[in-house]
Coordinates of C-alpha atoms in Angstrom, one line a residue:
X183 CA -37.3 -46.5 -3.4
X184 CA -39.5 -43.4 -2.7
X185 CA -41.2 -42.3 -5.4
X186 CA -41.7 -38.4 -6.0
X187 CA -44.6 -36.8 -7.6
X188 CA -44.3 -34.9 -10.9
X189 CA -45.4 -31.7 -9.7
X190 CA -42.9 -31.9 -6.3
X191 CA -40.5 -32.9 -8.9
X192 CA -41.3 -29.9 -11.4
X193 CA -42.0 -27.5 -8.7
X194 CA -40.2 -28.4 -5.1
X195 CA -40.9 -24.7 -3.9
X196 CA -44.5 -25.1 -3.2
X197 CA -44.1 -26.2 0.1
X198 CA -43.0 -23.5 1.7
X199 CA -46.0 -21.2 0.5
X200 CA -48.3 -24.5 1.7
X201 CA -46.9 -24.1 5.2
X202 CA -47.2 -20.1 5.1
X203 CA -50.7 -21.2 4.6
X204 CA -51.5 -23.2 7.6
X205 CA -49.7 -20.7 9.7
X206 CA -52.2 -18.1 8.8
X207 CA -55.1 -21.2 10.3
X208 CA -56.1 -22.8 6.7
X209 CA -55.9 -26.6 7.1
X210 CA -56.2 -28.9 4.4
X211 CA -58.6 -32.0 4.1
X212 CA -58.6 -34.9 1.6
X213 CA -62.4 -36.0 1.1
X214 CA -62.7 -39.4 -0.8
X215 CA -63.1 -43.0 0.5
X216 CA -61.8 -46.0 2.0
X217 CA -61.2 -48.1 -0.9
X218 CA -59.1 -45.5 -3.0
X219 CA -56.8 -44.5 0.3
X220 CA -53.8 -46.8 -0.5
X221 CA -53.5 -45.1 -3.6
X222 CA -53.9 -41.4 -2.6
X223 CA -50.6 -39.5 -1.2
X224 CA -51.5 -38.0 1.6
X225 CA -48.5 -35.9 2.4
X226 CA -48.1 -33.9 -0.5
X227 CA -44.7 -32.3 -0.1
X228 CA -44.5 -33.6 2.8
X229 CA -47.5 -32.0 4.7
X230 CA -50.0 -34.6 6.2
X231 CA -53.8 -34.2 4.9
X232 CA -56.3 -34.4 7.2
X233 CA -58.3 -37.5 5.5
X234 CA -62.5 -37.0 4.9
X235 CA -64.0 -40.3 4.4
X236 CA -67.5 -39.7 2.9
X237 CA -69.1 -42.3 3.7
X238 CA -68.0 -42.3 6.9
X239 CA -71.3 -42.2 9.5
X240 CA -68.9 -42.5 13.2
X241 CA -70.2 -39.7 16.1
X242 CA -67.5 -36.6 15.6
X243 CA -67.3 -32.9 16.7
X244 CA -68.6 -31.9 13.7
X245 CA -70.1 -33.6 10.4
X246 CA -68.4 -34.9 7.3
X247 CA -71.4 -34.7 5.3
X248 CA -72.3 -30.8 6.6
X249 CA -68.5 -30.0 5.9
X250 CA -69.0 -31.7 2.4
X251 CA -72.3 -29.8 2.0
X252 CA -70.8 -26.0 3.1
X253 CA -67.9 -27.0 0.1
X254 CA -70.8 -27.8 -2.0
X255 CA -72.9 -24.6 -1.5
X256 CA -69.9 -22.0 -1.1
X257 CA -68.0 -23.7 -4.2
X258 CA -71.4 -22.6 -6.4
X259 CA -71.0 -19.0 -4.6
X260 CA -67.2 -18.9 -5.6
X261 CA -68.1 -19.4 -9.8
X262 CA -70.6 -16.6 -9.3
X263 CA -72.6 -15.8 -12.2
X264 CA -70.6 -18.7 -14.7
X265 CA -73.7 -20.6 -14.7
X266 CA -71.7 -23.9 -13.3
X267 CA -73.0 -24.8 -9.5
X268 CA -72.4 -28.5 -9.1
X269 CA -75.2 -30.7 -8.1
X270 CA -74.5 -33.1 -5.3
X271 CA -74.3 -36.2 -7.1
X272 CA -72.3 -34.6 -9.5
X273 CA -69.8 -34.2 -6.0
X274 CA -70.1 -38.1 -5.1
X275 CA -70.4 -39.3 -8.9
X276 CA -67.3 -37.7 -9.9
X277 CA -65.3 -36.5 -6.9
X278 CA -65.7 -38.3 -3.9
X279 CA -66.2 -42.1 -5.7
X280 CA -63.3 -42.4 -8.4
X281 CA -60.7 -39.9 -7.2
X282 CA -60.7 -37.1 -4.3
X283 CA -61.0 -33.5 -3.6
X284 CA -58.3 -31.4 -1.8
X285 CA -60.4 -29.0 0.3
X286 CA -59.3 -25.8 2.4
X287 CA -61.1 -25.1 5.2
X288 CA -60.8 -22.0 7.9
X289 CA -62.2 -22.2 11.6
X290 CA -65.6 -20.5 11.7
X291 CA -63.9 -17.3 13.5
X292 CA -61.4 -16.5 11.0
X293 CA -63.8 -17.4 8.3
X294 CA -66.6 -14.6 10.3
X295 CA -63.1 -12.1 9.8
X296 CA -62.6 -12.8 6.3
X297 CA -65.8 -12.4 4.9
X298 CA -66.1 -9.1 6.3
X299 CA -62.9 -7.9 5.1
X300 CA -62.8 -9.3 2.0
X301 CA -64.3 -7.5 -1.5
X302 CA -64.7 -10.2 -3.5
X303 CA -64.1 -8.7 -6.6
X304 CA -65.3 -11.5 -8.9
X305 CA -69.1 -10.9 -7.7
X306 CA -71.0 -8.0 -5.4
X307 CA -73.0 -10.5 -4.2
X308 CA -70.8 -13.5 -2.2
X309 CA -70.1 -11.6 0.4
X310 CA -74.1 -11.3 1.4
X311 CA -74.0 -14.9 0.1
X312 CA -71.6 -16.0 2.7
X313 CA -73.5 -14.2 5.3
X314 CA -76.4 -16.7 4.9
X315 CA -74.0 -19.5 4.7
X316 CA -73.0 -18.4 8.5
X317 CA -76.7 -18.0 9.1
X318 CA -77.1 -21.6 8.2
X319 CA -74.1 -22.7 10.1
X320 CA -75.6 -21.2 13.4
X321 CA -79.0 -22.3 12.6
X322 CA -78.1 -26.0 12.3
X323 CA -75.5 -26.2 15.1
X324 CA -72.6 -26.8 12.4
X325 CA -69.4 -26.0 14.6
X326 CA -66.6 -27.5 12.1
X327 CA -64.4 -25.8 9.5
X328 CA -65.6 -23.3 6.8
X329 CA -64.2 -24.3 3.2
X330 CA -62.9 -21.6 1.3
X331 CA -60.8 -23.1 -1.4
X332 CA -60.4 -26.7 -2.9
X333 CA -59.3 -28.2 -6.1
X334 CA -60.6 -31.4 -7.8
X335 CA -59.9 -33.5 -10.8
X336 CA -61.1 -37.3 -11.9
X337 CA -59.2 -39.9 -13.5
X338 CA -58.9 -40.4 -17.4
X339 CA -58.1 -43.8 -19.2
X340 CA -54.9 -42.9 -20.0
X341 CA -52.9 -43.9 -16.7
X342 CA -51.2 -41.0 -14.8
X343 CA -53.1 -38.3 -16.8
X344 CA -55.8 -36.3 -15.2
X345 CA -58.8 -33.7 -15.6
X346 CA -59.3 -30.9 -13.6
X347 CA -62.6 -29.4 -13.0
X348 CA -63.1 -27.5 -10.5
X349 CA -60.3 -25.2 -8.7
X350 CA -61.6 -22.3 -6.6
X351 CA -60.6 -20.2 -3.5
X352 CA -62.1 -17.4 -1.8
X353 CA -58.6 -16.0 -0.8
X354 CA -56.9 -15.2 -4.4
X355 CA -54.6 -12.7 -2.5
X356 CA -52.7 -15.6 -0.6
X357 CA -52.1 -17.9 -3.3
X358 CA -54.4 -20.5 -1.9
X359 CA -55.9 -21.3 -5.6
X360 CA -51.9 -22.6 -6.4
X361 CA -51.7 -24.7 -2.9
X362 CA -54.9 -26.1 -3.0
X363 CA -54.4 -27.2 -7.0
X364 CA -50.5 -28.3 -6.2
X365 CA -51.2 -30.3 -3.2
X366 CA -54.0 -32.0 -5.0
X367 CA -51.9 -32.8 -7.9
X368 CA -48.8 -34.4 -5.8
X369 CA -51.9 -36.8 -3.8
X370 CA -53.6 -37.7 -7.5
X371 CA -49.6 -38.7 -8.6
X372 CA -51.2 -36.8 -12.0
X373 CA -48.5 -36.7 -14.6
X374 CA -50.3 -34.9 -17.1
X375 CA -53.6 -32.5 -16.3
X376 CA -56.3 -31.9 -19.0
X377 CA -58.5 -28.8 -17.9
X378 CA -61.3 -26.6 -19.8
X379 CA -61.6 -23.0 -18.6
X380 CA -62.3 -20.0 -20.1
X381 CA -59.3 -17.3 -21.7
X382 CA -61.5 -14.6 -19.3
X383 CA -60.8 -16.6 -16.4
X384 CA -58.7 -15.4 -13.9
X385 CA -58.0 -19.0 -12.8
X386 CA -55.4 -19.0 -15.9
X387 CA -52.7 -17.1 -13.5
X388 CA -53.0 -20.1 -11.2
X389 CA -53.3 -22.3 -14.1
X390 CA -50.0 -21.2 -15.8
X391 CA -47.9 -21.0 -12.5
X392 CA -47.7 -24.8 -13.8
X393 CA -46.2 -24.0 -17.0
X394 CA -47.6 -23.2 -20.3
X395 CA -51.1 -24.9 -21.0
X396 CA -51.2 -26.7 -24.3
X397 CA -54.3 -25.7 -25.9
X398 CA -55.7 -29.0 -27.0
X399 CA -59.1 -27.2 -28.6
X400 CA -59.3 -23.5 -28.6
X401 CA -63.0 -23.6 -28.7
X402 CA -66.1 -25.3 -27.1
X403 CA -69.4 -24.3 -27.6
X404 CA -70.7 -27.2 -26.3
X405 CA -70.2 -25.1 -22.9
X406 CA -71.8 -23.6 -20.5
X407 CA -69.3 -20.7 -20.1
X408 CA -69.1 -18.9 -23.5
X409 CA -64.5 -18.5 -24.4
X410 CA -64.2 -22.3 -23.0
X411 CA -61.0 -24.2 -24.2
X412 CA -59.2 -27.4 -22.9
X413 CA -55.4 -27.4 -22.5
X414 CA -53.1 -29.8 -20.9
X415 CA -50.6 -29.1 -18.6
X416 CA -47.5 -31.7 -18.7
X417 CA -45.9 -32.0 -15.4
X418 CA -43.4 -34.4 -16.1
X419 CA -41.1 -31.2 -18.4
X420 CA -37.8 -30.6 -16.3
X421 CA -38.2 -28.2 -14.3
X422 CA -36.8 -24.4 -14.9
X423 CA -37.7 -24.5 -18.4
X424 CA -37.0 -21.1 -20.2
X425 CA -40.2 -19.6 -21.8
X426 CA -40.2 -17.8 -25.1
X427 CA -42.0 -14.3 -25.7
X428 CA -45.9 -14.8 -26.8
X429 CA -46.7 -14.8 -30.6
X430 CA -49.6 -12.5 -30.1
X431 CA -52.1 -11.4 -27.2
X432 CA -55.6 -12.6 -27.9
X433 CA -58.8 -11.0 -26.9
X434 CA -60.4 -13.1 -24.3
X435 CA -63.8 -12.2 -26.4
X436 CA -62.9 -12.7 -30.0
X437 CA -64.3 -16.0 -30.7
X438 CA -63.3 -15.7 -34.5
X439 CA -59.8 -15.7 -33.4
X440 CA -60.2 -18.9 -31.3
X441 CA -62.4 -20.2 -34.0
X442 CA -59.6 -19.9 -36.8
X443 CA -56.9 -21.3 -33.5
X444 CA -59.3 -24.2 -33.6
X445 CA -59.2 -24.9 -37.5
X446 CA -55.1 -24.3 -37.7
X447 CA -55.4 -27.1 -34.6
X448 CA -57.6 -29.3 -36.7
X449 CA -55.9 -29.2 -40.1
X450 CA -52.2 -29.9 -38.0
X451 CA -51.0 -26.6 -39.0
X452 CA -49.9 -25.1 -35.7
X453 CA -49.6 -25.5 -31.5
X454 CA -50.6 -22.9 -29.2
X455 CA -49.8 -22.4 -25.9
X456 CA -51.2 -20.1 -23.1
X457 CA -47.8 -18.4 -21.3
X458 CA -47.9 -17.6 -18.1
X459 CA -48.7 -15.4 -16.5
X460 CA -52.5 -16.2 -18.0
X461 CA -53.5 -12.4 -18.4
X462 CA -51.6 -9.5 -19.3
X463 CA -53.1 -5.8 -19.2
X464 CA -52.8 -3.3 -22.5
X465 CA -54.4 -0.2 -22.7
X466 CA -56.5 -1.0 -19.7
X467 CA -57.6 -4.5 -21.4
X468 CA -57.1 -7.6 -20.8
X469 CA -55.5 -10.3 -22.9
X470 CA -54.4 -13.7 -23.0
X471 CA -50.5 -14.3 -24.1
X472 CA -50.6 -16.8 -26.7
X473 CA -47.6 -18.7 -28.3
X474 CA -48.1 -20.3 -31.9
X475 CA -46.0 -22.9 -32.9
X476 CA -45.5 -23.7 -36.7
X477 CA -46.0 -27.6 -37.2
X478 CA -43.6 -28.8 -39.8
X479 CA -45.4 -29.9 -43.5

């Protein structure tokens, strides 16, 4: 019997935008290891993933571990001034030992074309950023794929649920952010995604293409990144499920609100949900569309 993932299940219209994606040169890698490969799906709606074995020390035409490196350093560029570069060990500890990471790469020369004619909106400084990147590509004799997007989540105790740490792309206008996390989830077989991110983050638009995100705690100071909250995404809903309107839009920056969401959360008065799609604009502001559910007494 085959057995289809959740997410294919919930949301069999991905593949298309995946293979609009490769078209335009991105190819996709899955970076892990040996042992873990038997129970990695590596042809997400049906596209085969080029497979990355870390460990892997064989003569190539370019290196794993610069490739795995270049994801390293530009992922750090991509979160800009959120205070969250990941450390190396952090990649193998976390990533590339217990699970995998689904990583979009470009060759060199369309990478050189989009960094020039990109804006980068999220921070004035990548695009100088990147330049250096390519300085250190030429300097070292690098002549692999540039990443430019990825997704990556570990393993929790509970079996089939997952949490998502890291999903970044430096080409938001093409939708690779929703590839990169949808092709990631259909190889982990997740069934349900945990996640913390921050209500200013434009990552909720990819986030709630996935359905509404259950806000499991509506604050954490414990964060790095001030506005942090972890939802859950359930991806074993039917699919085509009608959404309600939002119960109020909440400031992205008005921690007493999330505060108070976090206390109704806590005493089992209410659920809250983030809608999609993540952010709406009012009066040239942004907010976050919120649905409270009454829990009964």
């Amino acid at each position: 019997m085959t057995f289809t993932p959740a997410v294919e299940a919930r949301f069999p219209d991905f593949a298309d935008h995946t293979d609009s994606l490769v078209g335009h040169g991105v190819e996709f890698f899955l970076a892990s290891n040996e042992t873990l490969r038997p129970h990695l799906n590596e042809t997400p709606y049906g596209h085969k993933l080029t497979w990355l074995d870390f460990t892997d020390t064989a003569e190539k035409d370019w290196s794993i571990r610069d490739f795995l490196n270049f994801f390293n350093i530009i992922n750090g560029i991509a979160f800009g001034d959120r205070g969250i570069p990941m450390p190396q060990w952090v990649m193998v500890d976390l990533i590339l030992m217990p699970a995998a990471a689904l990583i979009a790469g470009l060759p060199q020369a369309e990478f050189a074309d989009m960094v020039e004619r990109s804006t980068f909106r999220f921070d004035t400084d990548v695009k100088q950023l990147l330049r250096k990147v390519q300085q250190d590509m030429r300097d070292s004799g690098y002549r692999g794929p540039v990443p430019v997007g990825g997704y990556c989540a570990a393993p929790s105790a509970e079996p089939g649920r997952w949490v998502g740490w890291s999903l970044w792309s430096l080409m938001p206008a093409v939708g690779l952010g929703k590839a990169a996390k949808a092709l990631a989830l259909s190889a982990y077989r997740a069934q349900k995604l945990d996640g913390v991110t921050q209500y200013d983050n434009s990552a909720l638009k990819v986030h709630t293409e996935f359905g509404a995100l259950k806000i499991l705690v509506a604050t954490v100071p414990f964060h790095t990144s001030p506005g942090s909250f972890v939802y859950q995404s359930d991806l074993t809903l039917p699919a085509g499920t009608e959404l309600p309107e939002p119960t109020f839009l909440l400031d992205p920056f008005d921690y007493s609100r999330q505060r108070a969401m976090q206390k109704d959360i806590e005493a089992g008065r209410c659920e809250f949900y983030v809608l999609p799609p993540g952010h709406v604009r009012r009066d040239g502001r942004t907010y976050v569309p919120i649905l409270e559910k009454e829990l009964p007494r």
